[in-house]
């Protein structure tokens, strides 16, 4: 077989320790895997470690995790600032939503990983086929799209690229279930299902704000009053305003500049000002 089988996977390697990478790593550790998180920035790694310590401490308080299991989980995660995935059986990439960055990483991974190592991207909007197009052994490559917060939300979109081995999606479904997730197979189209539809939740709210229909707090309040769990501005702050903007930009291009996907200037101004949401301490709200 051209890729590792489920019962052979022991070591899960996560590339990028930001908003998604840190949560994906903890999810895999809670499912019993040995996990490594790689990020270039020490500050990001320290934040990821702290956030995973805090999350598991709360789980102990709530009685859903024993103190002993918490220790075991925390000690199964390594945080590193050098890329070395040579002994991993499965790698999940959670780098910023930039095609060139992701493609370069997979080339590096291919050079150091074993030929059967499963390589996955957590992209929200880029073509999975395009990300994997430079691989020499693309049969073991696909998309595994988690939702934020990865430790809590159950849905995972499983994406087969053009060259993905026909049996890999079934393994990804089984792997996702082992992580306690609810996987859904989706086609490799821009934004898959959830981000494609949810794009307008953000974009229309930004347009409403820009034309002065209401302030961001009121828009959030009204949407939450109809049953949405989080208003659009709170949600953009949670996602990361830069990440959300990058996803919109990539979808706008993927849809050949269809006006309905046009990115927001107002959102771009936030990115330019470094107001990225929770992760930078300020976005639409102050943290
Ligand atoms: N934020 C969300 O809600 C969300 C949800 C689902 C999927 N995603 C997708 O997940 C991916 C990551 O998003 P995020 O929100 O975690 O981004 P993030 O900005 O929080 O984290 C990205 C991390 O990558 C690191 N990084 C950048 N270049 C690197 C390199 N060359 N090598 C190693 N590390 C590097 C950065 O230091 C940063 O910590 C994106 O593709 C995004 O579309 C995001």
Short mmCIF file of C-alpha atoms and ligand atoms in Angstrom, two decimals:
data_model
loop_
_atom_site.label_atom_id
_atom_site.label_comp_id
_atom_site.label_asym_id
_atom_site.label_seq_id
_atom_site.Cartn_x
_atom_site.Cartn_y
_atom_site.Cartn_z
CA UNK A 1 0.00 0.00 0.00
CA UNK A 2 1.27 3.46 -0.85
CA UNK A 3 0.50 4.93 2.58
CA UNK A 4 0.48 3.90 6.26
CA UNK A 5 -2.60 2.12 7.55
CA UNK A 6 -4.61 3.38 10.52
CA UNK A 7 -3.18 0.87 13.02
CA UNK A 8 0.37 1.80 12.00
CA UNK A 9 -0.06 5.49 12.85
CA UNK A 10 1.67 6.38 16.13
CA UNK A 11 3.30 9.74 15.55
CA UNK A 12 1.24 12.69 14.27
CA UNK A 13 3.28 15.70 13.17
CA UNK A 14 1.56 19.10 13.02
CA UNK A 15 3.15 21.92 11.03
CA UNK A 16 2.20 25.37 12.33
CA UNK A 17 1.37 25.89 16.01
CA UNK A 18 -1.05 28.80 15.62
CA UNK A 19 -4.79 28.93 16.14
CA UNK A 20 -5.47 25.62 14.36
CA UNK A 21 -2.20 23.72 14.73
CA UNK A 22 -2.21 23.92 18.52
CA UNK A 23 -5.79 22.63 18.78
CA UNK A 24 -5.27 19.86 16.21
CA UNK A 25 -2.17 18.73 18.12
CA UNK A 26 -4.05 18.51 21.41
CA UNK A 27 -6.94 16.67 19.74
CA UNK A 28 -4.50 14.05 18.43
CA UNK A 29 -2.75 13.78 21.82
CA UNK A 30 -6.09 13.29 23.59
CA UNK A 31 -6.77 10.42 21.18
CA UNK A 32 -3.57 8.74 22.31
CA UNK A 33 -1.11 9.74 19.59
CA UNK A 34 2.45 10.86 20.07
CA UNK A 35 2.43 14.41 18.67
CA UNK A 36 4.97 16.96 17.50
CA UNK A 37 4.09 20.59 16.78
CA UNK A 38 6.51 22.53 14.62
CA UNK A 39 6.45 26.32 14.29
CA UNK A 40 9.17 28.79 13.41
CA UNK A 41 8.28 31.08 16.31
CA UNK A 42 9.18 30.28 19.93
CA UNK A 43 6.46 32.67 21.10
CA UNK A 44 3.82 30.74 19.16
CA UNK A 45 5.05 27.42 20.57
CA UNK A 46 4.97 28.78 24.13
CA UNK A 47 1.42 30.06 23.56
CA UNK A 48 0.33 26.71 22.10
CA UNK A 49 1.77 24.83 25.09
CA UNK A 50 0.08 27.19 27.55
CA UNK A 51 -3.26 27.03 25.78
CA UNK A 52 -3.14 23.20 25.79
CA UNK A 53 -2.19 23.17 29.48
CA UNK A 54 -5.10 25.49 30.29
CA UNK A 55 -7.60 23.56 28.17
CA UNK A 56 -6.74 20.24 29.79
CA UNK A 57 -6.72 21.79 33.29
CA UNK A 58 -10.31 22.92 32.65
CA UNK A 59 -11.20 19.42 31.43
CA UNK A 60 -9.90 18.02 34.75
CA UNK A 61 -11.96 20.60 36.68
CA UNK A 62 -15.06 19.57 34.70
CA UNK A 63 -14.35 15.92 35.44
CA UNK A 64 -13.96 14.87 31.80
CA UNK A 65 -10.24 14.09 32.16
CA UNK A 66 -8.32 12.63 35.10
CA UNK A 67 -5.22 14.45 36.39
CA UNK A 68 -3.16 11.39 35.50
CA UNK A 69 -4.45 11.28 31.92
CA UNK A 70 -3.80 15.03 31.62
CA UNK A 71 -0.13 14.51 32.51
CA UNK A 72 0.10 11.69 30.01
CA UNK A 73 -1.50 13.79 27.24
CA UNK A 74 0.65 16.85 27.92
CA UNK A 75 3.84 14.82 27.97
CA UNK A 76 2.96 13.21 24.63
CA UNK A 77 3.19 16.56 22.82
CA UNK A 78 6.55 17.98 21.78
CA UNK A 79 6.92 21.59 20.63
CA UNK A 80 9.82 22.13 18.21
CA UNK A 81 11.24 24.93 16.07
CA UNK A 82 13.04 22.71 13.53
CA UNK A 83 11.24 20.70 10.89
CA UNK A 84 11.96 17.00 11.21
CA UNK A 85 9.03 14.74 10.42
CA UNK A 86 11.13 11.77 9.34
CA UNK A 87 9.59 9.35 11.84
CA UNK A 88 5.98 10.56 11.58
CA UNK A 89 3.36 8.39 9.93
CA UNK A 90 0.92 11.27 9.40
CA UNK A 91 1.55 15.01 8.95
CA UNK A 92 -1.08 17.75 9.16
CA UNK A 93 -0.15 21.15 7.77
CA UNK A 94 -1.68 24.25 9.40
CA UNK A 95 0.40 27.07 7.89
CA UNK A 96 -1.03 30.44 6.81
CA UNK A 97 -3.39 30.31 3.84
CA UNK A 98 -0.66 30.95 1.21
CA UNK A 99 -0.27 28.53 -1.67
CA UNK A 100 3.50 28.96 -2.19
CA UNK A 101 4.22 28.47 1.51
CA UNK A 102 2.21 25.26 1.65
CA UNK A 103 3.67 23.88 -1.59
CA UNK A 104 7.21 24.54 -0.40
CA UNK A 105 6.52 22.81 2.90
CA UNK A 106 5.20 19.67 1.19
CA UNK A 107 8.28 19.54 -1.01
CA UNK A 108 10.44 19.72 2.13
CA UNK A 109 8.31 17.09 3.84
CA UNK A 110 8.56 14.77 0.88
CA UNK A 111 12.34 15.04 1.00
CA UNK A 112 12.51 14.01 4.66
CA UNK A 113 9.48 11.78 5.29
CA UNK A 114 9.09 8.14 4.47
CA UNK A 115 7.34 7.41 1.21
CA UNK A 116 4.29 5.98 3.04
CA UNK A 117 3.82 8.96 5.36
CA UNK A 118 0.37 10.47 4.93
CA UNK A 119 0.55 14.19 4.13
CA UNK A 120 -2.49 16.36 4.83
CA UNK A 121 -3.41 20.02 4.52
CA UNK A 122 -5.84 21.86 6.77
CA UNK A 123 -6.44 24.52 4.10
CA UNK A 124 -9.82 26.26 4.26
CA UNK A 125 -10.05 27.42 0.69
CA UNK A 126 -7.09 26.58 -1.54
CA UNK A 127 -7.28 23.78 -4.07
CA UNK A 128 -6.00 20.62 -2.36
CA UNK A 129 -4.95 19.28 -5.77
CA UNK A 130 -2.93 22.42 -6.44
CA UNK A 131 -1.21 22.33 -3.03
CA UNK A 132 -0.14 18.74 -3.71
CA UNK A 133 0.69 19.22 -7.37
CA UNK A 134 4.45 19.32 -6.83
CA UNK A 135 4.62 16.06 -4.90
CA UNK A 136 6.34 13.05 -6.45
CA UNK A 137 4.12 10.65 -4.51
CA UNK A 138 0.77 12.45 -4.33
CA UNK A 139 -1.34 9.33 -3.69
CA UNK A 140 -0.74 9.74 0.09
CA UNK A 141 -1.80 13.40 0.07
CA UNK A 142 -5.22 14.92 0.84
CA UNK A 143 -7.16 17.52 2.80
CA UNK A 144 -8.34 17.22 6.40
CA UNK A 145 -10.14 20.42 7.30
CA UNK A 146 -10.79 20.96 11.01
CA UNK A 147 -12.96 23.72 12.45
CA UNK A 148 -12.10 26.25 15.12
CA UNK A 149 -11.77 25.48 18.03
CA UNK A 150 -10.35 22.16 16.82
CA UNK A 151 -10.54 20.64 20.30
CA UNK A 152 -14.28 21.27 20.49
CA UNK A 153 -15.98 21.33 17.09
CA UNK A 154 -16.73 17.86 15.79
CA UNK A 155 -16.96 18.42 12.06
CA UNK A 156 -13.99 17.60 9.84
CA UNK A 157 -14.15 17.95 6.03
CA UNK A 158 -12.23 15.16 4.26
CA UNK A 159 -11.00 16.11 0.80
CA UNK A 160 -9.55 13.90 -1.92
CA UNK A 161 -7.27 15.64 -4.42
CA UNK A 162 -7.10 14.53 -8.06
CA UNK A 163 -4.15 12.25 -7.35
CA UNK A 164 -5.24 10.98 -3.93
CA UNK A 165 -5.27 7.18 -3.64
CA UNK A 166 -8.94 6.05 -3.78
CA UNK A 167 -8.54 4.30 -0.42
CA UNK A 168 -7.08 7.26 1.47
CA UNK A 169 -10.41 9.06 2.15
CA UNK A 170 -11.73 5.99 4.01
CA UNK A 171 -8.62 5.98 6.18
CA UNK A 172 -9.05 9.71 6.88
CA UNK A 173 -12.65 9.09 7.87
CA UNK A 174 -11.53 6.35 10.29
CA UNK A 175 -8.68 8.52 11.62
CA UNK A 176 -11.09 11.45 12.19
CA UNK A 177 -13.46 9.15 14.10
CA UNK A 178 -10.54 8.03 16.26
CA UNK A 179 -10.02 11.71 17.09
CA UNK A 180 -13.66 11.85 18.19
CA UNK A 181 -14.68 13.84 15.12
CA UNK A 182 -17.57 13.63 12.69
CA UNK A 183 -16.03 13.46 9.22
CA UNK A 184 -17.76 14.46 6.00
CA UNK A 185 -16.40 13.75 2.52
CA UNK A 186 -16.46 16.90 0.39
CA UNK A 187 -15.29 17.75 -3.13
CA UNK A 188 -12.11 19.70 -3.79
CA UNK A 189 -13.87 22.96 -4.64
CA UNK A 190 -12.94 26.40 -3.24
CA UNK A 191 -14.06 26.67 0.40
CA UNK A 192 -15.46 23.11 0.27
CA UNK A 193 -18.96 23.36 1.80
CA UNK A 194 -18.79 25.22 5.08
CA UNK A 195 -16.46 28.06 4.12
CA UNK A 196 -18.17 28.51 0.78
CA UNK A 197 -21.53 29.13 2.40
CA UNK A 198 -20.23 30.87 5.53
CA UNK A 199 -18.27 33.40 3.42
CA UNK A 200 -21.38 35.52 3.09
CA UNK A 201 -21.98 35.50 6.84
CA UNK A 202 -18.75 37.47 7.14
CA UNK A 203 -18.85 39.46 3.90
CA UNK A 204 -22.43 40.71 4.21
CA UNK A 205 -21.86 41.66 7.84
CA UNK A 206 -18.76 43.63 6.83
CA UNK A 207 -20.76 45.36 4.08
CA UNK A 208 -23.56 46.18 6.54
CA UNK A 209 -20.98 47.65 8.93
CA UNK A 210 -19.30 49.62 6.15
CA UNK A 211 -22.56 51.27 4.99
CA UNK A 212 -23.41 52.17 8.60
CA UNK A 213 -26.40 49.84 8.94
CA UNK A 214 -25.39 49.13 12.55
CA UNK A 215 -22.21 48.82 14.61
CA UNK A 216 -20.45 45.46 14.89
CA UNK A 217 -21.78 44.73 18.38
CA UNK A 218 -25.36 45.23 17.28
CA UNK A 219 -24.90 43.05 14.18
CA UNK A 220 -23.45 40.30 16.40
CA UNK A 221 -26.29 40.68 18.90
CA UNK A 222 -28.98 40.41 16.23
CA UNK A 223 -27.48 37.37 14.57
CA UNK A 224 -27.02 35.63 17.93
CA UNK A 225 -30.64 36.44 18.79
CA UNK A 226 -31.75 34.39 15.78
CA UNK A 227 -29.82 31.33 16.95
CA UNK A 228 -26.33 31.69 15.48
CA UNK A 229 -23.96 30.66 18.24
CA UNK A 230 -21.52 33.49 17.50
CA UNK A 231 -22.04 36.77 15.72
CA UNK A 232 -19.86 37.32 12.62
CA UNK A 233 -17.48 39.82 14.22
CA UNK A 234 -16.86 37.69 17.30
CA UNK A 235 -16.30 34.77 14.96
CA UNK A 236 -13.81 36.67 12.77
CA UNK A 237 -11.92 37.63 15.94
CA UNK A 238 -11.80 33.96 16.94
CA UNK A 239 -10.73 32.74 13.51
CA UNK A 240 -8.10 35.45 13.03
CA UNK A 241 -8.99 38.46 10.86
CA UNK A 242 -5.89 37.90 8.70
CA UNK A 243 -6.75 34.23 8.13
CA UNK A 244 -10.37 35.07 7.36
CA UNK A 245 -9.28 37.79 4.90
CA UNK A 246 -6.78 35.44 3.22
CA UNK A 247 -9.48 32.79 2.82
CA UNK A 248 -11.81 35.34 1.21
CA UNK A 249 -9.03 36.50 -1.11
CA UNK A 250 -8.24 32.97 -2.18
CA UNK A 251 -11.91 32.18 -2.81
CA UNK A 252 -12.41 35.43 -4.74
CA UNK A 253 -9.54 34.42 -7.04
CA UNK A 254 -10.69 30.82 -7.27
CA UNK A 255 -14.12 32.04 -8.39
CA UNK A 256 -12.52 34.22 -11.10
CA UNK A 257 -13.19 37.50 -9.25
CA UNK A 258 -16.91 36.99 -8.86
CA UNK A 259 -18.08 40.21 -7.10
CA UNK A 260 -20.03 38.28 -4.45
CA UNK A 261 -16.70 37.02 -3.04
CA UNK A 262 -14.91 40.41 -3.21
CA UNK A 263 -12.78 40.96 -0.07
CA UNK A 264 -13.61 43.83 2.27
CA UNK A 265 -11.45 46.99 2.51
CA UNK A 266 -12.58 47.43 6.07
CA UNK A 267 -11.28 43.99 6.95
CA UNK A 268 -8.03 44.66 5.10
CA UNK A 269 -7.53 47.83 7.18
CA UNK A 270 -7.77 45.73 10.35
CA UNK A 271 -5.14 43.33 8.98
CA UNK A 272 -2.85 46.22 8.00
CA UNK A 273 -3.17 47.66 11.51
CA UNK A 274 -2.21 44.29 13.07
CA UNK A 275 -5.66 43.99 14.68
CA UNK A 276 -6.00 40.29 13.98
CA UNK A 277 -8.56 39.34 16.63
CA UNK A 278 -8.04 37.31 19.78
CA UNK A 279 -4.57 36.15 18.80
CA UNK A 280 -3.23 39.73 18.75
CA UNK A 281 -5.32 41.00 21.68
CA UNK A 282 -7.46 43.25 19.52
CA UNK A 283 -9.74 42.84 16.52
CA UNK A 284 -13.28 44.12 16.31
CA UNK A 285 -13.28 43.69 20.09
CA UNK A 286 -10.56 44.25 22.71
CA UNK A 287 -9.20 41.19 24.63
N1 LIG B 1 -8.37 30.03 12.02
C1 LIG B 1 -9.40 29.25 11.70
O1 LIG B 1 -10.52 29.43 12.19
C2 LIG B 1 -9.20 28.14 10.71
C3 LIG B 1 -10.16 27.11 10.65
C4 LIG B 1 -9.96 26.04 9.78
C5 LIG B 1 -8.85 26.02 8.95
N2 LIG B 1 -7.94 27.04 9.01
C6 LIG B 1 -6.77 26.94 8.13
O2 LIG B 1 -5.69 26.47 8.92
C7 LIG B 1 -4.46 27.02 8.43
C8 LIG B 1 -3.76 27.72 9.59
O3 LIG B 1 -4.60 28.75 10.08
P1 LIG B 1 -4.39 29.37 11.54
O4 LIG B 1 -5.61 30.14 11.83
O5 LIG B 1 -3.92 28.32 12.48
O6 LIG B 1 -3.19 30.39 11.25
P2 LIG B 1 -2.20 31.07 12.31
O7 LIG B 1 -1.73 32.32 11.66
O8 LIG B 1 -2.84 31.14 13.65
O9 LIG B 1 -1.00 30.00 12.40
C9 LIG B 1 -0.10 29.77 11.36
C10 LIG B 1 1.26 29.46 12.01
O10 LIG B 1 2.19 29.09 11.00
C11 LIG B 1 3.47 29.56 11.42
N3 LIG B 1 4.35 29.59 10.26
C12 LIG B 1 4.35 30.48 9.23
N4 LIG B 1 5.28 30.11 8.32
C13 LIG B 1 5.85 28.97 8.78
C14 LIG B 1 6.84 28.08 8.27
N5 LIG B 1 7.42 28.29 7.10
N6 LIG B 1 7.16 26.99 9.01
C15 LIG B 1 6.57 26.75 10.21
N7 LIG B 1 5.62 27.55 10.73
C16 LIG B 1 5.27 28.63 10.02
C17 LIG B 1 3.20 30.90 12.04
O11 LIG B 1 4.22 31.26 12.95
C18 LIG B 1 1.86 30.67 12.74
O12 LIG B 1 2.04 30.33 14.09
C19 LIG B 1 -4.83 27.92 7.26
O13 LIG B 1 -4.70 27.19 6.08
C20 LIG B 1 -6.30 28.25 7.53
O14 LIG B 1 -7.00 28.56 6.36
C21 LIG B 1 -8.08 28.09 9.88
#
